[in-house]
Short mmCIF file of C-alpha atoms and ligand atoms in Angstrom, two decimals:
data_model
loop_
_atom_site.label_atom_id
_atom_site.label_comp_id
_atom_site.label_asym_id
_atom_site.label_seq_id
_atom_site.Cartn_x
_atom_site.Cartn_y
_atom_site.Cartn_z
CA MET A 182 -28.20 -6.14 -4.91
CA PHE A 183 -27.23 -6.86 -8.32
CA ALA A 184 -29.44 -3.80 -9.43
CA LEU A 185 -27.83 -1.05 -11.49
CA THR A 186 -28.14 1.80 -9.51
CA SER A 187 -26.29 5.06 -11.27
CA ARG A 188 -23.26 4.37 -8.59
CA ARG A 189 -23.21 0.80 -9.81
CA VAL A 190 -22.82 1.61 -13.41
CA LEU A 191 -20.24 4.23 -12.95
CA ARG A 192 -18.21 1.82 -11.18
CA ARG A 193 -18.63 -0.70 -13.66
CA VAL A 194 -17.68 1.61 -16.23
CA ALA A 195 -14.07 2.51 -14.12
CA THR A 196 -13.75 -1.07 -13.71
CA PHE A 197 -14.12 -1.69 -17.72
CA VAL A 198 -11.83 1.08 -18.09
CA GLY A 199 -9.18 -0.61 -15.96
CA LEU A 200 -9.27 -3.77 -17.58
CA VAL A 201 -8.66 -2.04 -20.96
CA LEU A 202 -5.30 -0.99 -19.65
CA LEU A 203 -4.98 -4.15 -17.88
CA LEU A 204 -4.97 -5.75 -20.93
CA GLY A 205 -3.23 -3.64 -22.69
CA SER A 206 -0.33 -5.02 -20.89
CA VAL A 207 -1.20 -8.94 -20.29
CA THR A 208 2.07 -11.54 -20.22
CA GLY A 209 0.19 -14.28 -22.22
CA PRO A 210 2.31 -16.97 -23.04
CA ALA A 211 3.29 -15.88 -26.43
CA GLY A 212 1.96 -12.24 -26.28
CA PRO A 213 4.52 -9.21 -26.51
CA MET A 214 5.82 -7.85 -23.17
CA THR A 215 5.28 -4.12 -22.87
CA ALA A 216 7.80 -1.70 -21.93
CA ALA A 217 6.45 -1.32 -18.35
CA ALA A 218 6.40 -4.88 -17.79
CA THR A 219 10.21 -5.33 -18.78
CA SER A 220 11.54 -2.40 -17.32
CA ALA A 221 13.78 -3.41 -14.96
CA ARG A 222 14.47 -1.32 -12.09
CA GLY A 223 11.33 -0.39 -9.70
CA ALA A 224 8.38 -2.27 -11.45
CA PRO A 225 6.28 -4.65 -9.90
CA THR A 226 7.13 -8.50 -10.61
CA ILE A 227 4.84 -11.77 -11.31
CA THR A 228 6.73 -15.17 -11.54
CA LYS A 229 5.46 -18.71 -10.95
CA VAL A 230 6.86 -22.34 -9.98
CA PRO A 231 5.43 -25.65 -9.98
CA TRP A 232 3.95 -26.30 -6.83
CA GLY A 233 2.70 -30.05 -7.39
CA THR A 234 -0.38 -31.46 -8.33
CA VAL A 235 -4.34 -32.08 -7.64
CA GLY A 236 -6.48 -34.81 -9.00
CA GLY A 237 -3.59 -34.90 -11.85
CA GLN A 238 -3.94 -31.24 -12.39
CA PRO A 239 -0.93 -29.31 -12.22
CA VAL A 240 -0.99 -26.52 -9.56
CA ASP A 241 1.67 -23.66 -9.60
CA LEU A 242 2.59 -20.99 -6.50
CA TYR A 243 2.72 -17.69 -8.15
CA THR A 244 4.86 -14.75 -6.26
CA LEU A 245 3.99 -11.01 -6.50
CA THR A 246 6.50 -8.83 -5.70
CA ASN A 247 6.09 -5.07 -5.29
CA THR A 248 8.06 -1.90 -5.26
CA LYS A 249 7.36 -1.36 -1.54
CA GLY A 250 8.49 -3.96 0.13
CA MET A 251 5.64 -6.37 -0.47
CA THR A 252 5.74 -9.87 -1.56
CA VAL A 253 2.43 -12.10 -2.05
CA LYS A 254 2.49 -15.78 -2.89
CA ILE A 255 -0.75 -17.08 -4.05
CA THR A 256 -1.41 -20.41 -5.71
CA ASN A 257 -4.22 -21.47 -8.25
CA TYR A 258 -5.31 -24.07 -6.01
CA GLY A 259 -8.50 -22.63 -4.60
CA GLY A 260 -6.96 -19.20 -5.20
CA ILE A 261 -5.20 -20.16 -1.40
CA ILE A 262 -3.32 -16.99 -0.82
CA GLN A 263 -0.21 -18.61 0.70
CA SER A 264 1.79 -15.79 2.40
CA ILE A 265 1.78 -12.12 2.80
CA ASP A 266 5.30 -10.70 3.34
CA VAL A 267 4.96 -7.37 4.71
CA PRO A 268 7.28 -4.74 6.83
CA ASP A 269 6.58 -3.33 10.30
CA ARG A 270 7.08 0.36 11.25
CA ARG A 271 11.33 -0.63 11.31
CA GLY A 272 11.12 -1.93 8.13
CA ARG A 273 11.22 -5.76 9.29
CA ARG A 274 9.34 -8.24 6.78
CA ALA A 275 7.22 -11.13 8.30
CA ASN A 276 4.64 -13.09 6.49
CA VAL A 277 1.33 -12.04 8.40
CA ALA A 278 -0.89 -14.94 6.85
CA LEU A 279 -1.39 -18.43 8.45
CA GLY A 280 -0.86 -21.24 5.87
CA PHE A 281 1.33 -24.18 5.06
CA ASP A 282 4.67 -24.38 3.32
CA ASN A 283 3.34 -27.04 1.00
CA LEU A 284 0.20 -28.00 -0.88
CA ASP A 285 -0.27 -31.21 0.65
CA ASP A 286 -1.33 -30.02 3.84
CA TYR A 287 -3.90 -27.65 2.08
CA VAL A 288 -5.04 -30.34 0.26
CA THR A 289 -5.46 -32.75 3.20
CA SER A 290 -5.93 -30.59 6.35
CA SER A 291 -6.62 -26.76 5.57
CA PRO A 292 -9.14 -24.81 8.01
CA TYR A 293 -9.96 -22.88 4.83
CA PHE A 294 -6.42 -20.94 5.10
CA GLY A 295 -5.93 -17.84 2.48
CA CYS A 296 -8.29 -19.57 0.06
CA ILE A 297 -11.84 -18.30 -1.86
CA THR A 298 -14.83 -19.99 -0.53
CA GLY A 299 -17.61 -20.59 -3.13
CA ARG A 300 -20.11 -20.80 -4.26
CA TYR A 301 -21.57 -19.72 -0.64
CA ALA A 302 -19.15 -18.55 1.74
CA ASN A 303 -20.09 -19.35 5.72
CA ARG A 304 -23.16 -21.32 6.45
CA ILE A 305 -26.73 -22.05 4.95
CA ALA A 306 -28.90 -23.80 7.55
CA ASN A 307 -29.41 -27.43 6.97
CA GLY A 308 -27.80 -26.98 3.91
CA ARG A 309 -31.38 -26.18 2.06
CA PHE A 310 -32.27 -23.19 0.46
CA THR A 311 -35.76 -22.87 -2.09
CA LEU A 312 -35.26 -20.80 -5.26
CA ASP A 313 -38.30 -19.91 -7.64
CA GLY A 314 -40.05 -22.40 -5.85
CA VAL A 315 -37.59 -25.57 -6.27
CA THR A 316 -35.74 -26.46 -3.11
CA TYR A 317 -32.21 -27.54 -3.29
CA GLN A 318 -30.42 -29.77 -0.83
CA LEU A 319 -26.46 -28.95 -0.89
CA ALA A 320 -23.96 -30.98 1.35
CA GLN A 321 -24.67 -30.95 5.40
CA ASN A 322 -20.69 -30.58 5.68
CA ASN A 323 -20.66 -28.56 9.19
CA GLY A 324 -22.80 -30.40 11.57
CA VAL A 325 -26.48 -30.12 9.89
CA ASN A 326 -25.47 -27.01 8.11
CA HIS A 327 -23.65 -26.43 4.97
CA LEU A 328 -20.68 -24.63 5.03
CA HIS A 329 -18.20 -22.78 2.46
CA GLY A 330 -19.76 -24.35 -0.77
CA GLY A 331 -19.71 -28.01 0.49
CA ASN A 332 -17.54 -31.17 0.44
CA VAL A 333 -15.23 -29.63 -2.65
CA GLY A 334 -15.84 -25.64 -2.78
CA PHE A 335 -14.57 -23.59 -4.69
CA ASP A 336 -11.36 -23.76 -2.03
CA LYS A 337 -10.49 -27.32 -3.25
CA ARG A 338 -10.55 -26.62 -7.30
CA VAL A 339 -7.97 -25.65 -9.67
CA TRP A 340 -8.32 -22.39 -11.30
CA ALA A 341 -7.22 -21.66 -14.59
CA ALA A 342 -4.56 -18.49 -14.24
CA ARG A 343 -2.85 -16.01 -16.06
CA THR A 344 -0.48 -12.71 -14.96
CA ALA A 345 -0.99 -9.15 -15.68
CA LYS A 346 1.57 -6.51 -15.30
CA ARG A 347 1.13 -2.53 -15.14
CA ARG A 348 3.69 0.04 -14.35
CA ASP A 349 2.47 0.04 -10.78
CA SER A 350 0.58 -3.56 -9.89
CA VAL A 351 0.97 -6.72 -10.91
CA ALA A 352 -2.09 -9.35 -10.89
CA LEU A 353 -3.18 -12.87 -11.36
CA VAL A 354 -6.42 -13.53 -12.69
CA LEU A 355 -8.41 -16.79 -11.69
CA THR A 356 -11.02 -18.28 -13.43
CA TYR A 357 -13.16 -21.14 -12.61
CA THR A 358 -16.22 -22.56 -14.51
CA SER A 359 -18.64 -24.15 -11.91
CA PRO A 360 -20.89 -26.60 -13.62
CA ALA A 361 -24.52 -26.59 -12.72
CA GLY A 362 -25.06 -29.25 -10.12
CA GLU A 363 -21.98 -29.35 -9.15
CA GLU A 364 -22.24 -29.35 -5.19
CA ASN A 365 -25.98 -29.27 -5.86
CA TYR A 366 -26.31 -25.82 -6.71
CA PRO A 367 -28.18 -24.50 -10.05
CA GLY A 368 -26.79 -22.83 -12.71
CA THR A 369 -23.49 -22.79 -14.63
CA LEU A 370 -21.38 -20.36 -12.35
CA THR A 371 -18.67 -19.08 -14.75
CA THR A 372 -16.27 -17.03 -11.91
CA LYS A 373 -13.50 -14.76 -12.18
CA VAL A 374 -11.43 -13.65 -9.25
CA THR A 375 -8.57 -10.91 -10.01
CA TYR A 376 -5.60 -10.37 -7.20
CA THR A 377 -3.80 -7.63 -7.80
CA LEU A 378 -0.64 -6.40 -5.86
CA THR A 379 -0.46 -2.47 -5.99
CA ASP A 380 2.52 -0.44 -5.41
CA ARG A 381 0.22 1.27 -2.55
CA ASN A 382 0.59 -1.96 -0.51
CA GLU A 383 -2.52 -3.13 -1.41
CA ILE A 384 -3.82 -6.84 -2.00
CA ARG A 385 -7.04 -5.92 -4.33
CA MET A 386 -9.69 -8.70 -4.79
CA ASP A 387 -12.14 -8.48 -7.64
CA TYR A 388 -14.75 -11.07 -7.96
CA HIS A 389 -17.24 -11.51 -10.89
CA ALA A 390 -19.41 -14.12 -11.67
CA THR A 391 -22.30 -14.49 -14.06
CA THR A 392 -24.75 -17.90 -14.29
CA ASP A 393 -26.82 -19.34 -16.80
CA ALA A 394 -29.68 -20.46 -14.14
CA ALA A 395 -31.10 -18.66 -11.44
CA THR A 396 -28.27 -19.58 -8.37
CA ILE A 397 -27.14 -18.18 -5.19
CA VAL A 398 -23.52 -16.54 -5.11
CA ASN A 399 -21.62 -15.05 -1.72
CA LEU A 400 -17.45 -15.46 -2.57
CA THR A 401 -14.99 -14.05 -0.22
CA ASN A 402 -11.25 -14.72 0.82
CA HIS A 403 -10.38 -16.74 4.10
CA THR A 404 -6.95 -15.11 5.13
CA TYR A 405 -6.23 -15.86 8.74
CA PHE A 406 -4.03 -12.77 9.59
CA ASN A 407 -1.38 -12.73 12.54
CA LEU A 408 -0.09 -9.18 12.27
CA ALA A 409 2.72 -10.03 14.34
CA GLY A 410 3.97 -12.74 11.81
CA GLU A 411 2.48 -15.74 11.61
CA GLY A 412 3.47 -18.25 14.04
CA SER A 413 3.91 -15.93 16.65
CA GLY A 414 1.12 -16.31 19.16
CA THR A 415 -1.98 -15.05 19.77
CA ILE A 416 -3.37 -12.05 18.10
CA GLU A 417 -5.67 -11.10 21.44
CA ASP A 418 -3.30 -7.75 21.79
CA HIS A 419 -4.15 -6.77 18.18
CA VAL A 420 -6.53 -3.78 18.03
CA LEU A 421 -9.57 -3.79 16.10
CA GLU A 422 -11.84 -1.41 14.75
CA LEU A 423 -15.01 -1.96 12.54
CA GLU A 424 -17.65 -0.12 10.73
CA ALA A 425 -20.51 -1.68 11.85
CA ARG A 426 -22.88 -0.77 14.76
CA ARG A 427 -24.84 -3.61 14.51
CA TYR A 428 -24.45 -7.65 13.89
CA THR A 429 -26.30 -10.92 13.30
CA PRO A 430 -26.49 -13.27 16.08
CA VAL A 431 -26.72 -16.38 16.04
CA ASP A 432 -28.22 -20.03 17.34
CA ALA A 433 -26.20 -22.73 18.67
CA THR A 434 -24.84 -23.82 15.30
CA LEU A 435 -23.79 -20.38 14.32
CA ILE A 436 -26.66 -19.55 11.79
CA PRO A 437 -28.03 -16.00 12.64
CA THR A 438 -31.59 -15.99 14.10
CA GLY A 439 -32.70 -13.57 11.75
CA GLU A 440 -32.38 -10.48 14.24
CA ILE A 441 -30.02 -7.68 13.37
CA ALA A 442 -28.88 -6.35 16.79
CA PRO A 443 -26.99 -3.60 18.04
CA VAL A 444 -23.43 -3.76 19.19
CA ALA A 445 -23.63 -0.93 21.73
CA ARG A 446 -23.17 -2.62 25.24
CA THR A 447 -21.91 -5.83 24.30
CA PRO A 448 -18.45 -7.22 23.52
CA PHE A 449 -19.02 -7.08 19.75
CA ASP A 450 -18.66 -3.25 20.27
CA PHE A 451 -15.55 -2.60 17.84
CA THR A 452 -16.96 1.18 16.96
CA ARG A 453 -14.28 2.07 18.95
CA PRO A 454 -10.70 0.56 18.59
CA THR A 455 -10.30 -2.21 21.24
CA ALA A 456 -8.06 -4.99 21.31
CA ILE A 457 -9.54 -8.40 20.26
CA GLY A 458 -9.11 -9.89 23.74
CA GLN A 459 -10.36 -7.27 25.96
CA ARG A 460 -13.91 -8.82 26.30
CA ILE A 461 -13.34 -12.36 24.19
CA ARG A 462 -13.57 -14.43 27.71
CA ASP A 463 -16.91 -12.31 28.51
CA ALA A 464 -19.63 -14.50 29.32
CA HIS A 465 -22.30 -12.99 26.92
CA PRO A 466 -24.23 -15.81 25.30
CA GLN A 467 -22.87 -15.07 21.93
CA ILE A 468 -19.39 -15.55 22.66
CA VAL A 469 -19.91 -18.76 24.94
CA ILE A 470 -21.79 -19.90 21.52
CA GLY A 471 -19.12 -18.91 19.16
CA GLN A 472 -16.44 -20.07 21.60
CA GLY A 473 -14.96 -16.51 20.46
CA TYR A 474 -15.76 -14.19 17.85
CA ASP A 475 -17.31 -15.98 15.02
CA HIS A 476 -19.99 -13.51 13.72
CA ASN A 477 -21.21 -11.37 10.92
CA PHE A 478 -21.11 -7.57 11.20
CA VAL A 479 -23.41 -5.39 9.69
CA LEU A 480 -21.52 -2.87 7.61
CA ASP A 481 -22.54 0.85 8.30
CA ARG A 482 -23.95 1.80 4.51
CA ARG A 483 -27.23 1.85 3.11
CA PRO A 484 -28.67 -1.12 1.63
CA GLU A 485 -28.32 0.10 -1.97
CA ASP A 486 -24.62 1.57 -1.79
CA GLU A 487 -22.43 -0.63 -2.98
CA SER A 488 -19.42 1.66 -3.05
CA LEU A 489 -16.06 0.67 -2.10
CA LYS A 490 -15.52 1.91 2.17
CA LEU A 491 -13.57 0.92 4.73
CA ALA A 492 -15.12 -1.86 6.72
CA ALA A 493 -12.16 -2.75 9.37
CA ARG A 494 -8.71 -1.66 10.58
CA VAL A 495 -6.59 -3.89 12.55
CA SER A 496 -3.48 -2.64 13.95
CA GLU A 497 -0.66 -4.54 15.94
CA PRO A 498 0.84 -2.57 18.65
CA ARG A 499 4.72 -4.22 19.00
CA GLY A 500 5.59 -4.06 14.94
CA GLY A 501 2.74 -1.22 14.27
CA ARG A 502 1.62 -3.13 11.09
CA VAL A 503 -1.83 -1.91 10.39
CA LEU A 504 -4.51 -3.58 8.15
CA GLU A 505 -7.38 -1.99 6.60
CA ILE A 506 -10.36 -3.82 4.72
CA LEU A 507 -12.16 -2.10 2.26
CA THR A 508 -15.40 -3.34 0.38
CA THR A 509 -17.91 -2.99 -1.56
CA GLU A 510 -19.91 -5.98 0.58
CA PRO A 511 -22.52 -5.07 3.04
CA GLY A 512 -21.24 -7.27 5.92
CA ILE A 513 -17.84 -9.04 7.06
CA GLN A 514 -17.91 -11.90 9.75
CA PHE A 515 -15.51 -11.55 12.35
CA TYR A 516 -13.39 -14.82 13.17
CA SER A 517 -11.03 -14.73 16.04
CA GLY A 518 -9.25 -18.33 15.27
CA ASN A 519 -11.47 -20.45 17.79
CA PHE A 520 -11.14 -23.63 16.01
CA LEU A 521 -7.41 -23.26 15.69
CA ASP A 522 -6.38 -26.29 18.36
CA GLY A 523 -2.91 -27.00 18.24
CA THR A 524 -3.15 -29.99 15.63
CA LEU A 525 -1.81 -28.00 12.86
CA VAL A 526 1.98 -27.22 12.11
CA GLY A 527 1.85 -23.99 9.92
CA THR A 528 4.04 -22.36 7.30
CA SER A 529 7.26 -21.47 9.76
CA GLY A 530 6.77 -24.71 11.57
CA ARG A 531 5.41 -23.57 14.96
CA VAL A 532 2.23 -24.66 15.74
CA TYR A 533 -1.28 -23.01 15.69
CA ARG A 534 -3.15 -22.77 18.69
CA GLN A 535 -6.95 -20.80 19.61
CA THR A 536 -6.73 -17.08 18.68
CA ASP A 537 -3.15 -17.31 16.92
CA GLY A 538 -4.80 -15.96 13.58
CA PHE A 539 -7.82 -13.85 12.90
CA ALA A 540 -10.45 -13.88 9.51
CA LEU A 541 -12.30 -10.79 8.47
CA GLU A 542 -14.38 -12.04 5.40
CA THR A 543 -16.06 -9.16 3.64
CA GLN A 544 -19.29 -11.27 2.38
CA HIS A 545 -22.94 -11.03 2.50
CA TYR A 546 -24.78 -12.22 5.46
CA PRO A 547 -24.81 -16.14 6.58
CA ASP A 548 -27.90 -18.21 5.61
CA SER A 549 -29.00 -15.00 3.53
CA PRO A 550 -30.89 -17.58 1.17
CA ASN A 551 -33.36 -18.56 4.10
CA GLN A 552 -33.75 -14.74 5.44
CA PRO A 553 -36.22 -12.89 3.80
CA ASN A 554 -34.82 -9.58 5.83
CA PHE A 555 -31.19 -9.72 4.67
CA PRO A 556 -29.61 -8.69 1.73
CA SER A 557 -30.26 -11.14 -1.55
CA THR A 558 -27.76 -13.47 -2.64
CA VAL A 559 -29.89 -14.68 -5.80
CA LEU A 560 -28.05 -14.38 -9.10
CA ARG A 561 -30.03 -14.43 -12.20
CA PRO A 562 -29.07 -14.84 -15.96
CA GLY A 563 -27.98 -11.40 -17.54
CA GLU A 564 -27.19 -10.32 -14.08
CA GLU A 565 -23.53 -9.84 -13.37
CA TYR A 566 -21.99 -10.50 -9.72
CA GLU A 567 -19.07 -7.93 -9.23
CA THR A 568 -17.81 -7.06 -5.79
CA THR A 569 -14.34 -5.83 -4.33
CA THR A 570 -12.71 -6.09 -1.43
CA ILE A 571 -9.08 -4.72 -0.50
CA TYR A 572 -6.36 -5.45 2.18
CA ARG A 573 -4.59 -2.41 2.57
CA PHE A 574 -1.02 -2.78 4.60
CA SER A 575 0.94 -0.03 6.49
CA ALA A 576 3.00 0.62 9.47
CA GLY A 577 2.30 3.04 12.04
CA HIS A 578 4.73 5.17 14.01
CA ARG A 579 4.68 5.25 17.80
C1 LIG B 694 -15.86 -19.25 9.01
C2 LIG B 694 -16.88 -19.69 10.09
C3 LIG B 694 -16.10 -20.53 10.82
C4 LIG B 694 -15.48 -21.44 10.45
C5 LIG B 694 -14.24 -20.79 9.50
C6 LIG B 694 -13.11 -21.81 9.03
O1 LIG B 694 -14.96 -18.14 9.81
O2 LIG B 694 -17.65 -18.93 10.26
O3 LIG B 694 -16.90 -20.89 12.04
O4 LIG B 694 -15.86 -22.60 10.03
O5 LIG B 694 -14.48 -20.12 8.59
O6 LIG B 694 -12.74 -22.65 9.80
#
């Protein structure tokens, strides 16, 4: 997974060049603003306001605005994308990310809205895995299983933040060092997630981590989308296409059985654009277990291929908004918001009910540490965990 293939080296060189350019215009507290950062008209902007405290630590809400009508708000609490304002085909803007209008609701009640999930996104069976002969017992915070990093995962940490600007993008660079033994994971994990809003209406997420002892890592972003606007009702009419001819069926506790099954002739076949709701009431045993879709899809790529590729495309027929997801990851969890049960009041004061949002979480497969036939999620000292995912928005014409 983290082998230095030639493709990977090239990508890393490209990232390095990008980083140098980025650092050239970093707006540190005392650092000089570049011409690009200050050029008034037509430049993307990034600003922040205080948003409260968590455990005595101050939390901010950052607003990233590009020159193409898109505004994204991100807090350094959990690296949560709080809102994504994006125009539809008539230029009308709406917030397409489910969430809350205040920090307290994120702290007390969030079903992982918009956050960075880690150290291990999704489930680990019985919260247990063995690495180099040592067995680690993690929190069983989802029935008998471990979910999204445990009781206090990366979604509940206050991340250090700095901002960066380029001519055609703005970025929020979040860092968090997870001490060895935190949530019982081995190794100090030094983590960096860079959110970049580009003038191509993309949110680019670059994930980077290193460790001082062998560990496991699987990071993703857990935004729930509704492309008609959060609080506007169900996403069952959204049309989904996945670049995946196979998926990983699960047991009754949503742990993969280990099988990698074809989607052909099942409700899991999204290889052609299909409305999410079309087969969501099918009596297929996997739909019954998930109470809808809550499954990892195996992206169509060779195991050693870590290039950035299209994984998913979702379109909303009424307003015409389109979301494309590109990733370097081998899998994507499609979750149709099955556990939204009308108990949460969202950002615009509307209640979220089942299927009012969907998540598409780019990732390594759930429970990989216990599944020898899945791509490895082990990270060792000297290796670099490096993945990229892009949410690209556009608005189609009829
Ligand atoms: C993931 C899981 C779901 C659910 C959500 C968060 O998508 O696969 O089962 O736990 O996160 O509510």
